[in-house]
Amino acid sequence: MRRRDFLLASMPLVLAASGARAIGPRSEVGVGRLKHGGAWDARPEALRRLLWEVGKRTSIAAAKDAAVVALDEESPEGKELFWQPLVVLAGEGELPPFSARQRARLERHLRYGGTLLIDAPSAADPFVAGAKRELAAVLPGTTLRALDDEHVIFKSFYLLDGAVGRTRDDAHLYGIDVAGRAAVVLSTNDLLGALERDRFGTWRYDCEPDGDAQRELAFRLGVNLVMYATCLDYKEDQVHIPFIMKKKRR
Amino acid sequence: MSPSDATFNASELVALTRLPGWVIAAVALALVLALVVGARATRGAPPAVRAGLLALRAALCAGVVVLVLEPGMRLMATSKEHNRVLIAVDVSASMSEDDDGRSRARRAADAAKALVDDLARRDAPFVPELWLFDGTARKAAPGDLDLLQSGALVPTGAASRLPAALEAAPLGNGAPPLGGVVIVSDGADTSGLSPALTPELREAALRVNAPVHTVQVGASTPFKDLALERVLTDELAFVRNKLTIEVNVRSKGFDATVPLTLKEDGRPVASTDVTVSDGETVKASITFEPQRAGKRIYTVSAPVLADERIAENNRVDFTLKLIRDRIRVLLVAGRPSWDERHVRRILKENPSVDLISFFILRSTTDLTNAGNRELSLIPFPTRELFTEELDTFDVVIFQDFNYRPYQMAPYLENVKQFVEDAGGGFMMIGGELSFSEGDYEGTPVADVLPVRLLPGSGHVSTESFAPLLTAAGASHPVTDLGELSGGEPQGGLATLPPLEGVNLVAGLREGADVLLAHPFLNVGSEPAPVVAVAEVGKGRSMAVLTDSTWFWGLPHVGAGGRGDAHRRFFANALRWLIRDPELSRARIVVDLPDATRGVEPGSAVPLEARTFNSRYQPEGGDRVVITLTPLDATDGTAPTILEGTTGDDGAWRGSFEPPSSGVWRARVDAKAGGDDTKPIGSDEDAFVVRATAAEKLFAEPRPEVLAALASAGGGRAVPVDEVRGLPFVDRKLTRVHRQRTEPLWNQAWVIGALTVLAGAEWWWRRRRGFA
């Protein structure tokens, strides 16, 4: 209860700080939550929490909440799609197929600079198969490959050893390169599940097997993903390499 | 026939009828039927009678034929057509060379006269037609050959083009028949013609459709010379990239290994050795790495060998436009953002940009929940960047960056000097940490911005707006957004998503231009600037007073656009900031017919200087100072300075006669309206003045070229004293000078004869009972 009071008391300060860090709401770094025909909203609070953490931990002027986006053209969510360079496709269970026009819009988004983060509860969840089916249709001829441990996502802000989420069944992230950058990143450890909590500040899911330490790593991965979306391969610039190598050797 | 018919020497029978063909055919058919009917009707008659009746009818039909065809006699006065033999004599300056006691020109005249004499003695009708050629061809005046033979006419042509001799001959319909062409020359072609000739020359030789003979004048045996003929390289090259040039080295009389030296603006930069053999041309390669951008003059030279006939052709000059391969850009961003992300992506994907970027990923108030070792952060090397490395950059960009937390105040003066003194480009991009919000007011950086800053903070507007293209922006290269701008109101800006948020300022720096303005926010009585540019000392600066130009990228794609306006905007901005020569507001052009070969000694060099105002429109009334500097003058030639004022078309035109040979640099410095305090730009070009005329450099007789030309034209290559007996083609054409046609059918006796024939045939048939 004391924690809740503290959070409520500190909220105005946080909002004020956040609101003063960009000239115009569109200049804040936000995330698009992709609305689709399946269970798209199973982790409704996770991205809000991630953005709050990004704003707290980094110099990024983060938006207060994620924006709902869609692949159709007519709806307000559909019009919002291209205003969100980072879009998260999350869900569990079956992912109904996208229409041809929806696939074309998603392809256009990715080819012109957008980034898609796909988060699944587990590798065995049918959502993964559905997501892979859609990726094959959206970006034909590309391959979803495991990102190696040295990929810039694992060092864009925090130095990380691998992927985690609510689970840590698979230490890999998977990605598809478009024009030299990972335009699609797939996590199968329920990353959003680790970030999800209710409005009272209670974590909705336990992280297994390492509890809150694992949750912290999940947040760090989330921060790194947002940082990658905004800075791209900045941490692979030659000037950073000796510093990062030195830290990793320690 | 009249008495004058005696002058006609030929005649022919012709039909004068004007009846159409089908009428004649119908008449012919009717006559055939009449003959058949006549033959059938006289069956059973005694053979003699039948033969007589048929003969009469045939004679009657013949008479009808005469009536229809209207025969006539054409009387003609004719003569046999003579065949022209075109004799083209080379009168270029090299023909004044004296190889063995008598100049080549006089020998050529001897040969031409001998040929004329030979033609006159032949039975076949050949008529000589004399032409003179050097760079072009012209018909010889009467007496030219005599003048040439006596030495009174000295060849002075500044060039030799063997193709000109072939171009002299009028061919085709109406032209008198051509029996052949004889080219009398030393073969010292100055257009670089090799024995391989050119496809065009081969075609021209075939098009003549008559033998093309060549007469070799001049002795080549005692000629010893090493010549650097021409350099093969691109007109453009990149600095700091290896570049290989090739030079053709021709040897006559030498078998040796020769050192070649390459100089850039008079300074040696590379050398190589080349082995040459007598009578051969070899290709030598020299590789070097140019270091400085701009138009540079290069010289390849070889030492003068013993007994060499021509020393001047041991050197060849050429110009090369060197462009920087990559623009070094320092991007400092105060925080990661979508605007930063789009700018970084644009710069990283631009192959001409070498990007060094520093982003502030964490501020002092951020709580990372991690130790420093768990973070990939590195120190921001402000001292190294803004002291030691600053001059290595072409452009510095501060994007939504506040300098204060990084103790950078001591280095801001360096940024100012980087722009004002070193000619660097500086861009500030807006945001909550930029301009007044970044506390730059009153700092040295504020001195180089195109805008004047407001003191304190809080000078931002977060409203959405569609920027307006100003008059300056409509013609400025930075806001040339390609097809987007074409023919649409406001240059197509209205098709882009509206921007959001702008940094407010106190006004414009003097001389600055606003390219994009705010539609409803004002500074004083003027619209608030959104994008502004300024010339600052030797450098340039640009202010982008919003952090939302990224809306022209991905969001524009979402609205159905191409999304390249953002990329183009920043690419243009970089080119303008680095003073890309293509975007200079003062230009000088030295327009030479053949820049690679340079200017002939004594020739005037045409100069044109152009100026543009800050809106990149031609500007009249600007003062231009053109400085012409000899770069390798050994005789102490001083620079020449020409001054003028641009006309209404923004151009000043003049010419310059270089007092000495060698390489020259032409530089224009322009000042707006002649005000010395308002320099508007400068530009440089370069040219070479040859020490010796090309005719002297390429004076060596070249029988192999003449032989190749004769072979291509189906003729013979003969020495100068063996011109008699050359074969030519007699076209055997006859020319009709006068003609008259006399009708034969409208004589009284013809009509009478026909009447008698018809009556006789009718009477005989009736008597025999066949009518």
PDB file of C-alpha atoms in Angstrom, chain B residues 481-598:
ATOM      1  CA  LEU B 481      12.513  18.804 -52.904  1.00  0.00           C
ATOM      2  CA  GLY B 482      12.354  17.389 -56.415  1.00  0.00           C
ATOM      3  CA  GLU B 483       9.102  16.330 -58.015  1.00  0.00           C
ATOM      4  CA  LEU B 484       7.348  17.365 -54.856  1.00  0.00           C
ATOM      5  CA  SER B 485       8.008  20.999 -55.730  1.00  0.00           C
ATOM      6  CA  GLY B 486       7.019  20.749 -59.354  1.00  0.00           C
ATOM      7  CA  GLY B 487       4.152  22.933 -60.354  1.00  0.00           C
ATOM      8  CA  GLU B 488       2.234  22.769 -57.111  1.00  0.00           C
ATOM      9  CA  PRO B 489       1.257  25.676 -54.900  1.00  0.00           C
ATOM     10  CA  GLN B 490       3.827  26.220 -52.193  1.00  0.00           C
ATOM     11  CA  GLY B 491       6.229  23.885 -53.999  1.00  0.00           C
ATOM     12  CA  GLY B 492       4.187  20.870 -53.000  1.00  0.00           C
ATOM     13  CA  LEU B 493       4.773  21.476 -49.303  1.00  0.00           C
ATOM     14  CA  ALA B 494       1.051  21.276 -48.794  1.00  0.00           C
ATOM     15  CA  THR B 495       1.201  17.615 -49.754  1.00  0.00           C
ATOM     16  CA  LEU B 496       3.529  16.894 -46.830  1.00  0.00           C
ATOM     17  CA  PRO B 497       2.194  16.207 -43.357  1.00  0.00           C
ATOM     18  CA  PRO B 498       2.020  19.350 -41.223  1.00  0.00           C
ATOM     19  CA  LEU B 499       4.939  19.879 -38.840  1.00  0.00           C
ATOM     20  CA  GLU B 500       4.556  20.193 -35.106  1.00  0.00           C
ATOM     21  CA  GLY B 501       6.357  22.462 -32.688  1.00  0.00           C
ATOM     22  CA  VAL B 502       8.814  25.232 -33.388  1.00  0.00           C
ATOM     23  CA  ASN B 503      11.587  27.022 -31.504  1.00  0.00           C
ATOM     24  CA  LEU B 504      10.850  30.724 -31.352  1.00  0.00           C
ATOM     25  CA  VAL B 505      13.540  33.325 -31.971  1.00  0.00           C
ATOM     26  CA  ALA B 506      13.994  37.066 -31.786  1.00  0.00           C
ATOM     27  CA  GLY B 507      14.525  37.504 -35.497  1.00  0.00           C
ATOM     28  CA  LEU B 508      16.935  36.956 -38.337  1.00  0.00           C
ATOM     29  CA  ARG B 509      20.638  37.595 -38.473  1.00  0.00           C
ATOM     30  CA  GLU B 510      21.507  40.306 -40.995  1.00  0.00           C
ATOM     31  CA  GLY B 511      21.864  38.802 -44.440  1.00  0.00           C
ATOM     32  CA  ALA B 512      20.168  35.555 -43.480  1.00  0.00           C
ATOM     33  CA  ASP B 513      17.341  34.119 -45.540  1.00  0.00           C
ATOM     34  CA  VAL B 514      14.227  32.325 -44.401  1.00  0.00           C
ATOM     35  CA  LEU B 515      13.429  29.360 -46.610  1.00  0.00           C
ATOM     36  CA  LEU B 516      10.427  28.028 -44.720  1.00  0.00           C
ATOM     37  CA  ALA B 517       8.263  30.268 -42.566  1.00  0.00           C
ATOM     38  CA  HIS B 518       5.582  29.695 -39.973  1.00  0.00           C
ATOM     39  CA  PRO B 519       2.054  30.285 -41.305  1.00  0.00           C
ATOM     40  CA  PHE B 520       0.636  32.117 -38.295  1.00  0.00           C
ATOM     41  CA  LEU B 521       3.378  32.871 -35.771  1.00  0.00           C
ATOM     42  CA  ASN B 522       5.234  36.105 -36.310  1.00  0.00           C
ATOM     43  CA  VAL B 523       8.475  37.668 -35.179  1.00  0.00           C
ATOM     44  CA  GLY B 524       7.738  41.361 -35.266  1.00  0.00           C
ATOM     45  CA  SER B 525       5.964  41.869 -38.540  1.00  0.00           C
ATOM     46  CA  GLU B 526       7.567  38.911 -40.274  1.00  0.00           C
ATOM     47  CA  PRO B 527       6.526  35.259 -40.154  1.00  0.00           C
ATOM     48  CA  ALA B 528       8.538  33.223 -37.670  1.00  0.00           C
ATOM     49  CA  PRO B 529      11.345  31.302 -39.381  1.00  0.00           C
ATOM     50  CA  VAL B 530      11.187  27.519 -39.555  1.00  0.00           C
ATOM     51  CA  VAL B 531      14.239  26.976 -41.749  1.00  0.00           C
ATOM     52  CA  ALA B 532      16.807  29.746 -42.193  1.00  0.00           C
ATOM     53  CA  VAL B 533      20.258  29.920 -43.762  1.00  0.00           C
ATOM     54  CA  ALA B 534      23.139  32.370 -43.675  1.00  0.00           C
ATOM     55  CA  GLU B 535      26.619  32.957 -45.001  1.00  0.00           C
ATOM     56  CA  VAL B 536      28.868  33.401 -41.978  1.00  0.00           C
ATOM     57  CA  GLY B 537      32.420  34.462 -42.693  1.00  0.00           C
ATOM     58  CA  LYS B 538      33.939  31.728 -44.827  1.00  0.00           C
ATOM     59  CA  GLY B 539      31.335  29.209 -43.754  1.00  0.00           C
ATOM     60  CA  ARG B 540      27.629  28.688 -43.764  1.00  0.00           C
ATOM     61  CA  SER B 541      25.042  27.948 -41.149  1.00  0.00           C
ATOM     62  CA  MET B 542      21.513  26.669 -41.119  1.00  0.00           C
ATOM     63  CA  ALA B 543      18.762  26.627 -38.528  1.00  0.00           C
ATOM     64  CA  VAL B 544      16.000  24.037 -38.600  1.00  0.00           C
ATOM     65  CA  LEU B 545      13.736  25.355 -35.860  1.00  0.00           C
ATOM     66  CA  THR B 546      11.655  22.221 -35.385  1.00  0.00           C
ATOM     67  CA  ASP B 547      12.233  18.612 -34.441  1.00  0.00           C
ATOM     68  CA  SER B 548       9.453  17.334 -36.660  1.00  0.00           C
ATOM     69  CA  THR B 549      10.849  17.302 -40.202  1.00  0.00           C
ATOM     70  CA  TRP B 550      10.865  13.523 -39.830  1.00  0.00           C
ATOM     71  CA  PHE B 551       7.135  13.788 -40.575  1.00  0.00           C
ATOM     72  CA  TRP B 552       8.283  14.130 -44.203  1.00  0.00           C
ATOM     73  CA  GLY B 553       9.620  10.572 -43.964  1.00  0.00           C
ATOM     74  CA  LEU B 554       7.603   7.626 -42.658  1.00  0.00           C
ATOM     75  CA  PRO B 555       4.367   9.555 -41.931  1.00  0.00           C
ATOM     76  CA  HIS B 556       4.426  10.954 -45.473  1.00  0.00           C
ATOM     77  CA  VAL B 557       4.724   7.387 -46.791  1.00  0.00           C
ATOM     78  CA  GLY B 558       1.652   6.495 -44.727  1.00  0.00           C
ATOM     79  CA  ALA B 559      -0.222   9.306 -46.437  1.00  0.00           C
ATOM     80  CA  GLY B 560       0.642   7.836 -49.829  1.00  0.00           C
ATOM     81  CA  GLY B 561       3.752   9.921 -50.464  1.00  0.00           C
ATOM     82  CA  ARG B 562       7.179   8.765 -51.556  1.00  0.00           C
ATOM     83  CA  GLY B 563       8.777   9.672 -48.263  1.00  0.00           C
ATOM     84  CA  ASP B 564      11.922  11.025 -49.878  1.00  0.00           C
ATOM     85  CA  ALA B 565      11.350  14.703 -49.155  1.00  0.00           C
ATOM     86  CA  HIS B 566      13.093  14.391 -45.791  1.00  0.00           C
ATOM     87  CA  ARG B 567      16.102  12.629 -47.294  1.00  0.00           C
ATOM     88  CA  ARG B 568      16.349  15.144 -50.097  1.00  0.00           C
ATOM     89  CA  PHE B 569      16.048  18.080 -47.730  1.00  0.00           C
ATOM     90  CA  PHE B 570      19.047  16.923 -45.678  1.00  0.00           C
ATOM     91  CA  ALA B 571      21.092  15.888 -48.698  1.00  0.00           C
ATOM     92  CA  ASN B 572      20.552  19.365 -50.165  1.00  0.00           C
ATOM     93  CA  ALA B 573      21.400  20.974 -46.836  1.00  0.00           C
ATOM     94  CA  LEU B 574      24.720  19.138 -46.610  1.00  0.00           C
ATOM     95  CA  ARG B 575      25.703  20.077 -50.151  1.00  0.00           C
ATOM     96  CA  TRP B 576      24.877  23.690 -49.487  1.00  0.00           C
ATOM     97  CA  LEU B 577      26.681  23.751 -46.150  1.00  0.00           C
ATOM     98  CA  ILE B 578      29.906  22.393 -47.622  1.00  0.00           C
ATOM     99  CA  ARG B 579      29.727  24.861 -50.482  1.00  0.00           C
ATOM    100  CA  ASP B 580      29.436  22.172 -53.076  1.00  0.00           C
ATOM    101  CA  PRO B 581      30.912  23.894 -56.146  1.00  0.00           C
ATOM    102  CA  GLU B 582      27.763  23.027 -58.026  1.00  0.00           C
ATOM    103  CA  LEU B 583      25.853  25.210 -55.577  1.00  0.00           C
ATOM    104  CA  SER B 584      28.296  28.147 -55.450  1.00  0.00           C
ATOM    105  CA  ARG B 585      26.682  31.545 -55.894  1.00  0.00           C
ATOM    106  CA  ALA B 586      29.619  32.766 -57.947  1.00  0.00           C
ATOM    107  CA  ARG B 587      30.756  30.720 -60.907  1.00  0.00           C
ATOM    108  CA  ILE B 588      33.503  31.089 -63.453  1.00  0.00           C
ATOM    109  CA  VAL B 589      33.604  29.167 -66.668  1.00  0.00           C
ATOM    110  CA  VAL B 590      36.585  28.886 -68.980  1.00  0.00           C
ATOM    111  CA  ASP B 591      34.902  27.388 -71.988  1.00  0.00           C
ATOM    112  CA  LEU B 592      37.553  25.967 -74.295  1.00  0.00           C
ATOM    113  CA  PRO B 593      36.847  23.887 -77.395  1.00  0.00           C
ATOM    114  CA  ASP B 594      39.221  21.197 -76.143  1.00  0.00           C
ATOM    115  CA  ALA B 595      40.034  21.743 -72.488  1.00  0.00           C
ATOM    116  CA  THR B 596      42.223  18.663 -72.251  1.00  0.00           C
ATOM    117  CA  ARG B 597      44.570  19.929 -74.955  1.00  0.00           C
ATOM    118  CA  GLY B 598      44.616  23.494 -73.763  1.00  0.00           C
TER     119      GLY B 598
END
